[in-house]
CSV table of C-alpha atoms in Angstrom, one decimal:
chain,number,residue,atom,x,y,z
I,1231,UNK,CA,-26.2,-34.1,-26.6
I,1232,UNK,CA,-27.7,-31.2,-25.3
I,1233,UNK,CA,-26.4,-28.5,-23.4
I,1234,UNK,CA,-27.8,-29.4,-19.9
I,1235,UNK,CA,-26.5,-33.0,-20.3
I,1236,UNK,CA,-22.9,-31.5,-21.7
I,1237,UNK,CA,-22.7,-30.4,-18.0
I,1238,UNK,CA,-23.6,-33.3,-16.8
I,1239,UNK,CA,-21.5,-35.7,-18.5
I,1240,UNK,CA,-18.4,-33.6,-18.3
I,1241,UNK,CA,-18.8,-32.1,-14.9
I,1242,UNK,CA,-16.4,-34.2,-12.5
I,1243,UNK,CA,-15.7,-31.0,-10.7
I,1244,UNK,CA,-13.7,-30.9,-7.0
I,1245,UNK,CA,-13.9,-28.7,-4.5
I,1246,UNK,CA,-12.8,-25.3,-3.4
I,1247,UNK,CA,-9.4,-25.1,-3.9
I,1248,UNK,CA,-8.4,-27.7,-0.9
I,1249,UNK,CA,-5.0,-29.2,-1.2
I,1250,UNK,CA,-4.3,-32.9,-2.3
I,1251,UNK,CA,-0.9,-33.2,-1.1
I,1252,UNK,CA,-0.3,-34.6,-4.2
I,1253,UNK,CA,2.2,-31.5,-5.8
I,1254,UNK,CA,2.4,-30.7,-9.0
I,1255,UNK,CA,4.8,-33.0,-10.7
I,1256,UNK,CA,3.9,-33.1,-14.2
I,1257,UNK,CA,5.4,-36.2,-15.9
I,1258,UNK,CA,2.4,-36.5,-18.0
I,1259,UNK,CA,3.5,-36.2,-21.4
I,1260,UNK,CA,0.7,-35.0,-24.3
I,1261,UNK,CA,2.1,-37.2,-27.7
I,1262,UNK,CA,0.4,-40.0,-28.6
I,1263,UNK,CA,0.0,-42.8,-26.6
I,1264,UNK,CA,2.5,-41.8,-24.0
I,1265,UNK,CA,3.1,-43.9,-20.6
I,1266,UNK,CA,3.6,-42.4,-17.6
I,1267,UNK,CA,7.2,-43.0,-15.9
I,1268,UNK,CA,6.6,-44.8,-12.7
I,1269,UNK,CA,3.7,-44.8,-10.3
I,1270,UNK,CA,3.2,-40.8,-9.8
I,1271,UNK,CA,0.1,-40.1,-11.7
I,1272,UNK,CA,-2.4,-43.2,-9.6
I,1273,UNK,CA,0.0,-41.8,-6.5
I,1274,UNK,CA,-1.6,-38.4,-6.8
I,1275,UNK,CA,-5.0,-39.8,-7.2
I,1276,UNK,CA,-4.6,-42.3,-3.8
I,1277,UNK,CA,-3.8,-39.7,-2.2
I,1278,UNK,CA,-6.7,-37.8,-3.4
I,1279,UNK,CA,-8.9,-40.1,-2.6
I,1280,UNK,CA,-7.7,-40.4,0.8
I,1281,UNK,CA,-8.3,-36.4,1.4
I,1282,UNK,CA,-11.6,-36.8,0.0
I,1283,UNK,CA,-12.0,-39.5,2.7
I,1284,UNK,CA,-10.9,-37.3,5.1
I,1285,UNK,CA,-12.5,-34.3,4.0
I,1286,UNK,CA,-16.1,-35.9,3.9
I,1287,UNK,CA,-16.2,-37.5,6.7
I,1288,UNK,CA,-19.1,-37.3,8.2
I,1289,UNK,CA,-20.5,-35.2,5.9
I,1290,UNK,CA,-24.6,-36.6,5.9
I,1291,UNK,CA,-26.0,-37.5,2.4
I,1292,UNK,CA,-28.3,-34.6,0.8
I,1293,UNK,CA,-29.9,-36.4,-2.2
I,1294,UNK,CA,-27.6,-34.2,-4.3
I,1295,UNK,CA,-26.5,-35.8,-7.6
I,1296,UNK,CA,-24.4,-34.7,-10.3
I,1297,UNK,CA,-27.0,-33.3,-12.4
I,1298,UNK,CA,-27.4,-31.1,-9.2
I,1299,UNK,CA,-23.7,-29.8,-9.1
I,1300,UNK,CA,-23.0,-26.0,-9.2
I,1301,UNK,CA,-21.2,-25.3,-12.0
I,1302,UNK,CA,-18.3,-23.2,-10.1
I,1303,UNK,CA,-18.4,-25.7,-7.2
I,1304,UNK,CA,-18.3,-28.8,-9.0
I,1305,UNK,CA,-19.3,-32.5,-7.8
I,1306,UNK,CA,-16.9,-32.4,-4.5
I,1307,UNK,CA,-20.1,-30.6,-2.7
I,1308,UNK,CA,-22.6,-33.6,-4.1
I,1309,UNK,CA,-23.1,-37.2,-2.5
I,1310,UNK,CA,-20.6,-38.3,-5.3
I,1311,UNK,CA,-17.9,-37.4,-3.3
I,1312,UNK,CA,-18.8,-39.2,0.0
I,1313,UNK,CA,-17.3,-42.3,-0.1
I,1314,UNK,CA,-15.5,-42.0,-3.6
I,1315,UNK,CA,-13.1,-44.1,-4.7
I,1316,UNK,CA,-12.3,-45.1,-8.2
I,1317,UNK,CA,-10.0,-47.5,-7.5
I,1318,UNK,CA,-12.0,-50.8,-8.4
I,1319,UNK,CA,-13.9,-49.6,-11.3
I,1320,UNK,CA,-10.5,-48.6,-12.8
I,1321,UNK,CA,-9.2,-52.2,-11.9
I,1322,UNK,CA,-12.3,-53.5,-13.5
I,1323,UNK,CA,-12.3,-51.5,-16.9
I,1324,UNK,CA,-8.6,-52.7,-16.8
I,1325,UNK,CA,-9.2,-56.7,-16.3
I,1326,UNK,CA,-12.0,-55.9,-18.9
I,1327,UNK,CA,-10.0,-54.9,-21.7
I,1328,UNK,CA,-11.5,-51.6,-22.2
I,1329,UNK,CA,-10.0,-48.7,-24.1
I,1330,UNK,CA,-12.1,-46.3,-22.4
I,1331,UNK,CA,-10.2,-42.7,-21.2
I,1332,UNK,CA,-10.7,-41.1,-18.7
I,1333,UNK,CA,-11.9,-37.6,-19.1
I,1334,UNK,CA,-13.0,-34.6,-16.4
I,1335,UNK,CA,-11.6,-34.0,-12.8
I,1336,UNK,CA,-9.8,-37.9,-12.2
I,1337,UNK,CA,-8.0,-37.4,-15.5
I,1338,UNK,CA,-7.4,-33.8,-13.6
I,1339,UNK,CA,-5.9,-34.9,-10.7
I,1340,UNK,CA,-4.1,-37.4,-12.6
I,1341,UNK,CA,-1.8,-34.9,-14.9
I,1342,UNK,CA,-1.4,-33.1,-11.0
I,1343,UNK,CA,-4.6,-30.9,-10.3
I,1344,UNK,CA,-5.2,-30.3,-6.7
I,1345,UNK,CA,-8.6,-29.8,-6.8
I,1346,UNK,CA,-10.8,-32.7,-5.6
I,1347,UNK,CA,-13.7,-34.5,-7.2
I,1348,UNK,CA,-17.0,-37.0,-6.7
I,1349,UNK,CA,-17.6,-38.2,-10.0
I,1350,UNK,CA,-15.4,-40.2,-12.8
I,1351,UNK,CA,-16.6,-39.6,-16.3
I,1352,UNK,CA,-14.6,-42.1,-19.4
I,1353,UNK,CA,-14.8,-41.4,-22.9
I,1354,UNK,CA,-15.1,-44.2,-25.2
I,1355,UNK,CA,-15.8,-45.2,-28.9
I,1356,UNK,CA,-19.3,-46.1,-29.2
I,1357,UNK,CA,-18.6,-49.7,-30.4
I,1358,UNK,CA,-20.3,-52.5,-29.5
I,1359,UNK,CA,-17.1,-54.6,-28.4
I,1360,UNK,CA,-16.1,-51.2,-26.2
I,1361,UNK,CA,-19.8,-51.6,-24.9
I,1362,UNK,CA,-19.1,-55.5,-24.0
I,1363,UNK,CA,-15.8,-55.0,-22.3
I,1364,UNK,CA,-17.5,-51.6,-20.4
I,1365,UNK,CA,-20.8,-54.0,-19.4
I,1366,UNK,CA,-18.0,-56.4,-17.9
I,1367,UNK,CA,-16.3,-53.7,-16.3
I,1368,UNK,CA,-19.2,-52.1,-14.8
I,1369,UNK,CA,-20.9,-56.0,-13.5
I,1370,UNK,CA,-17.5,-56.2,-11.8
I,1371,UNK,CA,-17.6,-53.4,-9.9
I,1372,UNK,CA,-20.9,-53.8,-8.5
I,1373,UNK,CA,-23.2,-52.0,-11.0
I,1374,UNK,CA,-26.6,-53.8,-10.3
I,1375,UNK,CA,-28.7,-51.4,-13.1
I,1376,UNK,CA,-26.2,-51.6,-16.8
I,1377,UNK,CA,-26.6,-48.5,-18.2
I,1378,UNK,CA,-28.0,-48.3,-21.9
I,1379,UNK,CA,-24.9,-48.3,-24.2
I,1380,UNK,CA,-26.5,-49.0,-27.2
I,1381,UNK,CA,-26.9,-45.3,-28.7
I,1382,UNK,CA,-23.8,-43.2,-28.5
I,1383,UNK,CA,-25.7,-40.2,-29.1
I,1384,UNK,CA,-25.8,-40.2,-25.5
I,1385,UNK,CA,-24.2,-40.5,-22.6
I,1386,UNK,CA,-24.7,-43.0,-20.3
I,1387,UNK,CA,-24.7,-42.5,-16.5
I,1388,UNK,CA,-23.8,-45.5,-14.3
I,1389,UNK,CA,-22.8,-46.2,-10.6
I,1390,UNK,CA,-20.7,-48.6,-9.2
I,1391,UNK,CA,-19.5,-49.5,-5.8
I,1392,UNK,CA,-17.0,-46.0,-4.9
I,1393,UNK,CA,-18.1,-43.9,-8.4
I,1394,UNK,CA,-20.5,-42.7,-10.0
I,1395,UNK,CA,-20.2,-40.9,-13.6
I,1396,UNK,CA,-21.0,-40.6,-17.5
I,1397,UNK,CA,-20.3,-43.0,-20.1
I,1398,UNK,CA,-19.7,-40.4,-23.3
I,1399,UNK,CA,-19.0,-41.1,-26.5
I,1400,UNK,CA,-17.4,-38.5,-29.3
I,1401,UNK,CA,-21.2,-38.1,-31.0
I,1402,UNK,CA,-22.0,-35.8,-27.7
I,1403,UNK,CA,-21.9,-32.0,-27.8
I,1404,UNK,CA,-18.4,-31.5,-26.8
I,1405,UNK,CA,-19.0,-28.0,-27.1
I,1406,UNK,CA,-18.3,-27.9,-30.8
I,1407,UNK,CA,-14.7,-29.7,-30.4
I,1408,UNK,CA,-13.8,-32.6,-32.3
I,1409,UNK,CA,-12.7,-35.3,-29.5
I,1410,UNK,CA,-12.7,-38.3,-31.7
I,1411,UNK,CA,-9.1,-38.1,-31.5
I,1412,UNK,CA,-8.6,-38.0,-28.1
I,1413,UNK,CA,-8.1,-41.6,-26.9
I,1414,UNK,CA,-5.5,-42.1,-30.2
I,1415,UNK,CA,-3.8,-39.5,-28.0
I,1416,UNK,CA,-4.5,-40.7,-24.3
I,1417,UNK,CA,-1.8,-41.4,-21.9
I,1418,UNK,CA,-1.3,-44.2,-19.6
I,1419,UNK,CA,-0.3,-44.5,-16.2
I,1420,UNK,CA,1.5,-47.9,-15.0
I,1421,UNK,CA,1.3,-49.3,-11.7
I,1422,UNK,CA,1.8,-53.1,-12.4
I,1423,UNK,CA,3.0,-54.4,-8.9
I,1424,UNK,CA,5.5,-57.5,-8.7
I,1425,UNK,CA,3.4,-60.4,-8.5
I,1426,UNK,CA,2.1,-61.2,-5.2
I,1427,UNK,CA,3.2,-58.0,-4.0
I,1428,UNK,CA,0.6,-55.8,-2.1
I,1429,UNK,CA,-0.7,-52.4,-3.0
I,1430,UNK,CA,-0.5,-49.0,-1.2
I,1431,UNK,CA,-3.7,-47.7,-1.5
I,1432,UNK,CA,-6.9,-46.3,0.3
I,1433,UNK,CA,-8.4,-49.6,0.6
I,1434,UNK,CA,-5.6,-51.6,1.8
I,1435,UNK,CA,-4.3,-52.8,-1.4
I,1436,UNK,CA,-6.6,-53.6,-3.8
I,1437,UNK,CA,-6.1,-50.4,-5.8
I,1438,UNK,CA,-2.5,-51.9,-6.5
I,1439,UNK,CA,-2.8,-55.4,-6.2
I,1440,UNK,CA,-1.2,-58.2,-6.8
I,1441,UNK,CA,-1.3,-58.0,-11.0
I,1442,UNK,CA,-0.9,-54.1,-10.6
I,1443,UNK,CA,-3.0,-51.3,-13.1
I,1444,UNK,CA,-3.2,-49.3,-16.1
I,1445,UNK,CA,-4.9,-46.5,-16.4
I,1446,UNK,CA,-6.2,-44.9,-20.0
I,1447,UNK,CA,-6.8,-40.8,-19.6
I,1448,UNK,CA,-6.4,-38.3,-21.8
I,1449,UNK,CA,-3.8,-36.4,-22.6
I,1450,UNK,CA,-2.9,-32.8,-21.0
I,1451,UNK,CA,-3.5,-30.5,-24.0
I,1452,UNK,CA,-6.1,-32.5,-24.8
I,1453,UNK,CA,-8.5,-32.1,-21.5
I,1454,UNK,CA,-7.2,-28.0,-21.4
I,1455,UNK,CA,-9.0,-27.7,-24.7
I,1456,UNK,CA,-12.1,-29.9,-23.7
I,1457,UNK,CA,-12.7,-27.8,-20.4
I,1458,UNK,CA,-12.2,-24.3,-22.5
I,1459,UNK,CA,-15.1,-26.0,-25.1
I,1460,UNK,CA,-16.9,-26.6,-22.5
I,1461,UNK,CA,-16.6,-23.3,-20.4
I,1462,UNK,CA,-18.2,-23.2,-17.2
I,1463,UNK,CA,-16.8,-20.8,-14.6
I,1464,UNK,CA,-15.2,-24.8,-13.1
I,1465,UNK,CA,-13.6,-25.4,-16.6
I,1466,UNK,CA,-11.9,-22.3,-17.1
I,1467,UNK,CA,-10.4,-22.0,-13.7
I,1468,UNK,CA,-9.1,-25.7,-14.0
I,1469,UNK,CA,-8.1,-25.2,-17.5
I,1470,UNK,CA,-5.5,-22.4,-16.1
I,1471,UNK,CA,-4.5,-24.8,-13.3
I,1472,UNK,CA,-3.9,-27.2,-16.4
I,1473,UNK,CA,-1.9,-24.9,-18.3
I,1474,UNK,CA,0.4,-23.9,-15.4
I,1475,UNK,CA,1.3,-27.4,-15.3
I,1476,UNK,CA,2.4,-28.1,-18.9
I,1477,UNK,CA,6.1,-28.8,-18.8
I,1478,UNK,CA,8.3,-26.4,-19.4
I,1479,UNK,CA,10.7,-26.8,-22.1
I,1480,UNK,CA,14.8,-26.8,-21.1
């Protein structure tokens, strides 16, 4: 992986500092396979998603990609970030079966970052049953050109209906870190709804349907270490965001 595609695959930067409304509760955990108590972390991205919404309205479509992002900015100032919405890719990689994290800004936003985003980047294993279940997910969600998944050397970029993003495995240039570990150590956030039951989300309820959602992204320490490895001017100042959100102990 080279260094100009490092930025790309990684960079699922947010804006300037706007608020979320989505506090800074932590709850995330950082051990091994943790699950997150209730419905908090996929609260704070709903809502981020909604200010993104708001936020963008409007906004006309530039022909800027991610490849394109600033690397202070981030992909909140790209096209990514005009109608974004994860929401049913992340129900799709779910009905799939996928192990695949998530990684960058979402995973962010997820452990309580208030900074906004346009892109949603997963880390998987490379494997060619991950790359079945991730070609499932991504036919699902409206993905009309697969990406290629068949060398994990490097990473795939795909788009979806709501997201666009990077497929990466751990035989990219993480900056010289060693993430191969990292999904052994995700966390997951519940949000399986009482059958029947309707969701609360952007979109009406899909994004917490009727069989609800889990959600794979990787854990706090975890993603502080992987934006200081990868050390744009984005990274570190999110990484310190990160870091002021660790729990403190009692």
């Amino acid at each position: 992986m080279t260094e100009n595609t490092t930025s790309h695959s990684t960079d699922t930067a947010t804006g300037t500092g706007t608020g979320t409304g989505t506090g800074t509760g932590t709850g995330t955990g950082t051990g091994t396979g943790t699950e997150d108590p209730g419905r908090a972390p996929l609260d704070r991205l709903r809502a981020a998603v909604r200010r993104t919404a708001e936020l963008t309205a409007g906004r006309p479509r530039t022909g800027r990609g991610a490849e394109q992002a600033d690397p202070t900015e981030g992909t909140f100032a790209t096209d990514g970030a005009v109608g974004f919405d994860p929401f049913p890719f992340l129900h799709a990689l779910d009905a799939a079966g996928s192990r695949a994290v998530l990684v960058g800004q979402v995973a962010g936003i997820l452990h309580g970052s208030a900074e906004l985003t346009g892109d949603l980047d997963l880390l998987w294993d490379g494997s060619p049953g991950e790359a079945e279940a991730l070609r499932q997910a991504l036919t699902a969600a409206g993905c009309t050109e697969l990406p290629d998944l068949s060398d994990p050397r490097t990473a795939a970029a795909y788009r979806v209906t709501g997201a666009t993003g990077d497929l990466c495995t751990p035989a990219l240039d993480w900056g010289g870190l060693d993430v191969s570990g990292f999904p052994d150590r995700a966390v997951t956030a519940l949000d399986r709804a009482p059958h029947g039951s309707r969701g609360s989300g952007p979109d009406g309820g899909r994004d917490g349907g009727q069989d609800g959602l889990a959600v794979r992204y990787v854990a706090l320490d975890d993603l502080i270490r992987m934006r200081r490895a990868i050390g744009r001017p984005k990274d570190h100042r999110r990484a310190d965001e990160l870091e002021r959100l660790r729990p403190t102990a009692h």
